[in-house]
Amino acid sequence: VTHLTEVIRRHAHELLGRQEVQGLLDALAKTHPKVVEELVPQQLSLGQVQKVLQNLLREHVGIRDFLSIIETLADHAPQSKDAHQLTEHVRAALSRSIVNRFLTPDRTLPLVTLAPRLERSIAESVHRNEDGTYLALEPLTAQRLLGKLATWAEQFALQGHQPLVLCSTNVRGHLRRLAERFLPSLSVVAPGEIPANVKI
C-alpha cells in the first residue's frame, strides 16, 4: 500500500486529466460560482488550468486549497497566460503549505543556495520562444550542477531532512525541471515562498 501510494503521488500529474479538472471546477462552482465564471473559459482554457495543476502536482504541491489556486489564477491571468509563470504565482499563494513539510520541529528550514555566479549563469541560459521559456544550459555545466546537487541531497538524507534548494523565482522552475529526472526527491523554492517567521 505504501509503495502504491508513493507511485500515485509521483505520477499524480499524469493522472489529472481535463475531465478531473472540470469536476474540481464544477464542485467549486457550487460554493464560489463567480470565481469560476471569471476564470474559465473567459481568461484561461480548461487545458491551461490543467497545466498549472499538473505543474503543482509534479512538484508534490497539494491542490486541496483549490479556491486559493483559482483565485490566484484569476488575479494573474490578465497579465500572463504562460503556465509556468502562473504556477509561480500560485506557489507564492500556497507558500505556507509548501514550506511546512520541510520545517524541523523548531521551525527551521534547512536548505542550500546556489552560488550567485551559478545562478546568473542559469538565468542567462533561459530563453523564450512562442511556447514560453526553456533552459538551454551547457551540457557540461548541467552535469556538474546535477552532480553537486546529488551530493547535497545525500547529505540532507543523512541528517534526516528532505533536500531543498533556494534560488530566485525566474530560475526556480527551470532548475526543478532540470533536476527532476535525476533527483526526483529534490525540491526547489523561491524566496517569496518562505514565510517571514521561518528561520533559514
PDB file of C-alpha atoms in Angstrom:
ATOM      1  CA  VAL A   1       0.000   0.000   0.000  1.00  0.00           C
ATOM      2  CA  THR A   2       2.838   2.387   0.897  1.00  0.00           C
ATOM      3  CA  HIS A   3       4.557   1.637  -2.403  1.00  0.00           C
ATOM      4  CA  LEU A   4       1.312   2.149  -4.355  1.00  0.00           C
ATOM      5  CA  THR A   5       0.677   5.465  -2.564  1.00  0.00           C
ATOM      6  CA  GLU A   6       4.199   6.619  -3.457  1.00  0.00           C
ATOM      7  CA  VAL A   7       3.727   5.633  -7.126  1.00  0.00           C
ATOM      8  CA  ILE A   8       0.408   7.526  -7.280  1.00  0.00           C
ATOM      9  CA  ARG A   9       1.976  10.570  -5.593  1.00  0.00           C
ATOM     10  CA  ARG A  10       4.902  10.537  -8.036  1.00  0.00           C
ATOM     11  CA  HIS A  11       2.617  10.257 -11.078  1.00  0.00           C
ATOM     12  CA  ALA A  12      -0.372  12.300  -9.872  1.00  0.00           C
ATOM     13  CA  HIS A  13       0.268  14.955 -12.523  1.00  0.00           C
ATOM     14  CA  GLU A  14      -0.174  12.326 -15.260  1.00  0.00           C
ATOM     15  CA  LEU A  15      -3.444  11.098 -13.751  1.00  0.00           C
ATOM     16  CA  LEU A  16      -5.063  14.545 -13.686  1.00  0.00           C
ATOM     17  CA  GLY A  17      -6.964  14.902 -16.973  1.00  0.00           C
ATOM     18  CA  ARG A  18      -9.340  17.555 -18.282  1.00  0.00           C
ATOM     19  CA  GLN A  19     -12.346  15.598 -17.002  1.00  0.00           C
ATOM     20  CA  GLU A  20     -10.942  15.596 -13.442  1.00  0.00           C
ATOM     21  CA  VAL A  21     -10.174  19.334 -13.628  1.00  0.00           C
ATOM     22  CA  GLN A  22     -13.703  20.016 -14.872  1.00  0.00           C
ATOM     23  CA  GLY A  23     -15.021  18.021 -11.909  1.00  0.00           C
ATOM     24  CA  LEU A  24     -12.972  20.137  -9.487  1.00  0.00           C
ATOM     25  CA  LEU A  25     -14.222  23.347 -11.123  1.00  0.00           C
ATOM     26  CA  ASP A  26     -17.859  22.144 -11.034  1.00  0.00           C
ATOM     27  CA  ALA A  27     -17.541  21.328  -7.316  1.00  0.00           C
ATOM     28  CA  LEU A  28     -16.020  24.761  -6.587  1.00  0.00           C
ATOM     29  CA  ALA A  29     -18.699  26.500  -8.699  1.00  0.00           C
ATOM     30  CA  LYS A  30     -21.370  25.226  -6.291  1.00  0.00           C
ATOM     31  CA  THR A  31     -19.917  27.304  -3.447  1.00  0.00           C
ATOM     32  CA  HIS A  32     -17.965  30.019  -5.340  1.00  0.00           C
ATOM     33  CA  PRO A  33     -19.629  30.393  -8.766  1.00  0.00           C
ATOM     34  CA  LYS A  34     -18.247  33.880  -9.519  1.00  0.00           C
ATOM     35  CA  VAL A  35     -14.563  32.997  -9.273  1.00  0.00           C
ATOM     36  CA  VAL A  36     -15.010  30.010 -11.615  1.00  0.00           C
ATOM     37  CA  GLU A  37     -17.113  32.039 -14.100  1.00  0.00           C
ATOM     38  CA  GLU A  38     -14.489  34.784 -14.140  1.00  0.00           C
ATOM     39  CA  LEU A  39     -11.630  32.391 -14.901  1.00  0.00           C
ATOM     40  CA  VAL A  40     -12.868  29.581 -17.184  1.00  0.00           C
ATOM     41  CA  PRO A  41     -13.299  29.993 -20.100  1.00  0.00           C
ATOM     42  CA  GLN A  42     -13.110  33.813 -20.067  1.00  0.00           C
ATOM     43  CA  GLN A  43      -9.441  34.166 -19.086  1.00  0.00           C
ATOM     44  CA  LEU A  44      -7.975  30.656 -19.234  1.00  0.00           C
ATOM     45  CA  SER A  45      -8.997  27.498 -21.031  1.00  0.00           C
ATOM     46  CA  LEU A  46      -9.608  24.244 -19.169  1.00  0.00           C
ATOM     47  CA  GLY A  47      -6.312  22.960 -20.614  1.00  0.00           C
ATOM     48  CA  GLN A  48      -4.349  25.926 -19.234  1.00  0.00           C
ATOM     49  CA  VAL A  49      -5.775  25.398 -15.739  1.00  0.00           C
ATOM     50  CA  GLN A  50      -4.948  21.684 -16.050  1.00  0.00           C
ATOM     51  CA  LYS A  51      -1.347  22.509 -16.975  1.00  0.00           C
ATOM     52  CA  VAL A  52      -0.883  24.685 -13.853  1.00  0.00           C
ATOM     53  CA  LEU A  53      -2.383  21.983 -11.617  1.00  0.00           C
ATOM     54  CA  GLN A  54      -0.125  19.369 -13.228  1.00  0.00           C
ATOM     55  CA  ASN A  55       2.908  21.608 -12.637  1.00  0.00           C
ATOM     56  CA  LEU A  56       1.990  21.796  -8.939  1.00  0.00           C
ATOM     57  CA  LEU A  57       1.406  18.053  -8.598  1.00  0.00           C
ATOM     58  CA  ARG A  58       4.659  17.271 -10.437  1.00  0.00           C
ATOM     59  CA  GLU A  59       6.456  19.056  -7.579  1.00  0.00           C
ATOM     60  CA  HIS A  60       4.297  17.369  -4.911  1.00  0.00           C
ATOM     61  CA  VAL A  61       2.418  20.571  -4.065  1.00  0.00           C
ATOM     62  CA  GLY A  62      -1.068  19.722  -2.817  1.00  0.00           C
ATOM     63  CA  ILE A  63      -4.059  21.210  -4.647  1.00  0.00           C
ATOM     64  CA  ARG A  64      -6.543  20.825  -1.775  1.00  0.00           C
ATOM     65  CA  ASP A  65      -6.777  24.604  -1.374  1.00  0.00           C
ATOM     66  CA  PHE A  66      -8.399  24.771  -4.797  1.00  0.00           C
ATOM     67  CA  LEU A  67     -10.145  28.090  -4.089  1.00  0.00           C
ATOM     68  CA  SER A  68      -6.817  29.878  -3.452  1.00  0.00           C
ATOM     69  CA  ILE A  69      -5.388  28.382  -6.650  1.00  0.00           C
ATOM     70  CA  ILE A  70      -8.321  29.516  -8.793  1.00  0.00           C
ATOM     71  CA  GLU A  71      -8.434  32.995  -7.193  1.00  0.00           C
ATOM     72  CA  THR A  72      -4.686  33.441  -7.798  1.00  0.00           C
ATOM     73  CA  LEU A  73      -5.078  32.361 -11.423  1.00  0.00           C
ATOM     74  CA  ALA A  74      -7.978  34.811 -11.859  1.00  0.00           C
ATOM     75  CA  ASP A  75      -5.794  37.621 -10.430  1.00  0.00           C
ATOM     76  CA  HIS A  76      -2.799  36.928 -12.692  1.00  0.00           C
ATOM     77  CA  ALA A  77      -4.302  35.508 -15.910  1.00  0.00           C
ATOM     78  CA  PRO A  78      -4.976  39.008 -17.377  1.00  0.00           C
ATOM     79  CA  GLN A  79      -1.184  39.684 -17.339  1.00  0.00           C
ATOM     80  CA  SER A  80       0.090  36.252 -18.455  1.00  0.00           C
ATOM     81  CA  LYS A  81      -1.209  33.039 -19.964  1.00  0.00           C
ATOM     82  CA  ASP A  82       2.139  31.241 -19.533  1.00  0.00           C
ATOM     83  CA  ALA A  83       1.526  28.124 -17.401  1.00  0.00           C
ATOM     84  CA  HIS A  84       4.972  28.268 -15.766  1.00  0.00           C
ATOM     85  CA  GLN A  85       4.593  31.941 -14.749  1.00  0.00           C
ATOM     86  CA  LEU A  86       1.092  31.283 -13.439  1.00  0.00           C
ATOM     87  CA  THR A  87       2.430  28.289 -11.481  1.00  0.00           C
ATOM     88  CA  GLU A  88       4.990  30.545  -9.763  1.00  0.00           C
ATOM     89  CA  HIS A  89       2.192  32.957  -8.714  1.00  0.00           C
ATOM     90  CA  VAL A  90       0.133  30.065  -7.336  1.00  0.00           C
ATOM     91  CA  ARG A  91       3.154  28.668  -5.470  1.00  0.00           C
ATOM     92  CA  ALA A  92       3.631  32.072  -3.781  1.00  0.00           C
ATOM     93  CA  ALA A  93      -0.034  31.969  -2.690  1.00  0.00           C
ATOM     94  CA  LEU A  94       0.417  28.438  -1.290  1.00  0.00           C
ATOM     95  CA  SER A  95       3.815  29.206   0.273  1.00  0.00           C
ATOM     96  CA  ARG A  96       2.890  28.244   3.830  1.00  0.00           C
ATOM     97  CA  SER A  97       1.746  24.739   2.887  1.00  0.00           C
ATOM     98  CA  ILE A  98       4.720  24.272   0.516  1.00  0.00           C
ATOM     99  CA  VAL A  99       7.330  25.109   3.178  1.00  0.00           C
ATOM    100  CA  ASN A 100       5.632  23.416   6.176  1.00  0.00           C
ATOM    101  CA  ARG A 101       6.629  19.896   5.133  1.00  0.00           C
ATOM    102  CA  PHE A 102      10.333  20.859   5.188  1.00  0.00           C
ATOM    103  CA  LEU A 103      10.371  22.536   8.614  1.00  0.00           C
ATOM    104  CA  THR A 104      12.198  20.996  11.550  1.00  0.00           C
ATOM    105  CA  PRO A 105      10.354  20.887  14.931  1.00  0.00           C
ATOM    106  CA  ASP A 106      11.927  24.265  15.920  1.00  0.00           C
ATOM    107  CA  ARG A 107      10.561  25.839  12.679  1.00  0.00           C
ATOM    108  CA  THR A 108      13.958  25.960  10.957  1.00  0.00           C
ATOM    109  CA  LEU A 109      14.180  25.427   7.210  1.00  0.00           C
ATOM    110  CA  PRO A 110      17.357  23.532   6.204  1.00  0.00           C
ATOM    111  CA  LEU A 111      18.332  24.332   2.619  1.00  0.00           C
ATOM    112  CA  VAL A 112      21.191  25.067   0.233  1.00  0.00           C
ATOM    113  CA  THR A 113      21.522  28.060  -2.060  1.00  0.00           C
ATOM    114  CA  LEU A 114      23.243  28.415  -5.405  1.00  0.00           C
ATOM    115  CA  ALA A 115      26.394  30.496  -5.724  1.00  0.00           C
ATOM    116  CA  PRO A 116      25.416  33.885  -7.263  1.00  0.00           C
ATOM    117  CA  ARG A 117      27.630  33.259 -10.300  1.00  0.00           C
ATOM    118  CA  LEU A 118      25.991  29.893 -10.993  1.00  0.00           C
ATOM    119  CA  GLU A 119      22.503  31.330 -10.547  1.00  0.00           C
ATOM    120  CA  ARG A 120      23.365  34.135 -13.007  1.00  0.00           C
ATOM    121  CA  SER A 121      24.671  31.561 -15.475  1.00  0.00           C
ATOM    122  CA  ILE A 122      21.399  29.581 -15.244  1.00  0.00           C
ATOM    123  CA  ALA A 123      19.318  32.770 -15.599  1.00  0.00           C
ATOM    124  CA  GLU A 124      21.282  33.742 -18.723  1.00  0.00           C
ATOM    125  CA  SER A 125      20.604  30.284 -20.200  1.00  0.00           C
ATOM    126  CA  VAL A 126      16.817  30.767 -20.013  1.00  0.00           C
ATOM    127  CA  HIS A 127      15.467  31.540 -23.492  1.00  0.00           C
ATOM    128  CA  ARG A 128      11.998  32.411 -24.733  1.00  0.00           C
ATOM    129  CA  ASN A 129      10.123  31.185 -27.796  1.00  0.00           C
ATOM    130  CA  GLU A 130       6.459  31.240 -28.845  1.00  0.00           C
ATOM    131  CA  ASP A 131       5.686  28.316 -26.480  1.00  0.00           C
ATOM    132  CA  GLY A 132       7.176  30.042 -23.410  1.00  0.00           C
ATOM    133  CA  THR A 133      10.584  29.811 -21.745  1.00  0.00           C
ATOM    134  CA  TYR A 134      13.085  26.954 -21.718  1.00  0.00           C
ATOM    135  CA  LEU A 135      16.529  26.286 -20.224  1.00  0.00           C
ATOM    136  CA  ALA A 136      19.457  25.818 -22.638  1.00  0.00           C
ATOM    137  CA  LEU A 137      22.253  25.119 -20.166  1.00  0.00           C
ATOM    138  CA  GLU A 138      25.607  23.886 -21.444  1.00  0.00           C
ATOM    139  CA  PRO A 139      25.663  20.055 -21.014  1.00  0.00           C
ATOM    140  CA  LEU A 140      28.901  20.064 -19.003  1.00  0.00           C
ATOM    141  CA  THR A 141      27.588  22.772 -16.648  1.00  0.00           C
ATOM    142  CA  ALA A 142      24.303  20.879 -16.237  1.00  0.00           C
ATOM    143  CA  GLN A 143      26.187  17.653 -15.458  1.00  0.00           C
ATOM    144  CA  ARG A 144      28.397  19.373 -12.847  1.00  0.00           C
ATOM    145  CA  LEU A 145      25.397  21.071 -11.267  1.00  0.00           C
ATOM    146  CA  LEU A 146      23.426  17.814 -11.025  1.00  0.00           C
ATOM    147  CA  GLY A 147      26.464  16.087  -9.508  1.00  0.00           C
ATOM    148  CA  LYS A 148      26.770  18.772  -6.810  1.00  0.00           C
ATOM    149  CA  LEU A 149      23.047  18.678  -6.088  1.00  0.00           C
ATOM    150  CA  ALA A 150      23.172  14.877  -5.755  1.00  0.00           C
ATOM    151  CA  THR A 151      25.978  15.214  -3.179  1.00  0.00           C
ATOM    152  CA  TRP A 152      23.948  17.754  -1.199  1.00  0.00           C
ATOM    153  CA  ALA A 153      20.797  15.613  -1.433  1.00  0.00           C
ATOM    154  CA  GLU A 154      22.758  12.733   0.092  1.00  0.00           C
ATOM    155  CA  GLN A 155      23.940  14.932   2.974  1.00  0.00           C
ATOM    156  CA  PHE A 156      20.368  16.079   3.620  1.00  0.00           C
ATOM    157  CA  ALA A 157      19.160  12.462   3.688  1.00  0.00           C
ATOM    158  CA  LEU A 158      21.883  11.509   6.192  1.00  0.00           C
ATOM    159  CA  GLN A 159      20.626  14.271   8.519  1.00  0.00           C
ATOM    160  CA  GLY A 160      17.011  13.146   8.091  1.00  0.00           C
ATOM    161  CA  HIS A 161      15.943  16.153   6.002  1.00  0.00           C
ATOM    162  CA  GLN A 162      14.349  16.401   2.579  1.00  0.00           C
ATOM    163  CA  PRO A 163      16.731  18.065   0.089  1.00  0.00           C
ATOM    164  CA  LEU A 164      15.737  21.659  -0.593  1.00  0.00           C
ATOM    165  CA  VAL A 165      17.337  24.337  -2.782  1.00  0.00           C
ATOM    166  CA  LEU A 166      16.607  28.067  -2.613  1.00  0.00           C
ATOM    167  CA  CYS A 167      17.007  30.187  -5.760  1.00  0.00           C
ATOM    168  CA  SER A 168      15.375  33.163  -7.470  1.00  0.00           C
ATOM    169  CA  THR A 169      11.864  32.874  -8.914  1.00  0.00           C
ATOM    170  CA  ASN A 170      12.971  33.220 -12.553  1.00  0.00           C
ATOM    171  CA  VAL A 171      15.366  30.258 -12.154  1.00  0.00           C
ATOM    172  CA  ARG A 172      13.331  28.075  -9.753  1.00  0.00           C
ATOM    173  CA  GLY A 173      11.073  26.217 -12.199  1.00  0.00           C
ATOM    174  CA  HIS A 174      13.846  25.614 -14.723  1.00  0.00           C
ATOM    175  CA  LEU A 175      16.204  24.204 -12.082  1.00  0.00           C
ATOM    176  CA  ARG A 176      13.473  21.901 -10.782  1.00  0.00           C
ATOM    177  CA  ARG A 177      12.678  20.596 -14.288  1.00  0.00           C
ATOM    178  CA  LEU A 178      16.385  20.029 -14.957  1.00  0.00           C
ATOM    179  CA  ALA A 179      16.798  18.015 -11.739  1.00  0.00           C
ATOM    180  CA  GLU A 180      13.507  16.098 -11.646  1.00  0.00           C
ATOM    181  CA  ARG A 181      14.608  13.125 -13.788  1.00  0.00           C
ATOM    182  CA  PHE A 182      17.835  12.533 -11.872  1.00  0.00           C
ATOM    183  CA  LEU A 183      16.856  13.792  -8.406  1.00  0.00           C
ATOM    184  CA  PRO A 184      13.080  13.314  -8.040  1.00  0.00           C
ATOM    185  CA  SER A 185      13.217  13.937  -4.257  1.00  0.00           C
ATOM    186  CA  LEU A 186      14.854  17.378  -4.676  1.00  0.00           C
ATOM    187  CA  SER A 187      12.582  20.371  -4.105  1.00  0.00           C
ATOM    188  CA  VAL A 188      13.305  23.940  -5.166  1.00  0.00           C
ATOM    189  CA  VAL A 189      11.780  27.044  -3.572  1.00  0.00           C
ATOM    190  CA  ALA A 190      11.976  30.774  -4.270  1.00  0.00           C
ATOM    191  CA  PRO A 191      12.449  33.465  -1.569  1.00  0.00           C
ATOM    192  CA  GLY A 192       8.815  34.590  -1.903  1.00  0.00           C
ATOM    193  CA  GLU A 193       7.658  31.137  -0.836  1.00  0.00           C
ATOM    194  CA  ILE A 194       9.293  31.318   2.592  1.00  0.00           C
ATOM    195  CA  PRO A 195       7.087  32.854   5.332  1.00  0.00           C
ATOM    196  CA  ALA A 196       8.681  35.638   7.387  1.00  0.00           C
ATOM    197  CA  ASN A 197       8.504  33.696  10.691  1.00  0.00           C
ATOM    198  CA  VAL A 198      10.664  30.830   9.390  1.00  0.00           C
ATOM    199  CA  LYS A 199      14.343  30.564  10.285  1.00  0.00           C
ATOM    200  CA  ILE A 200      16.587  29.550   7.393  1.00  0.00           C
TER     201      ILE A 200
END
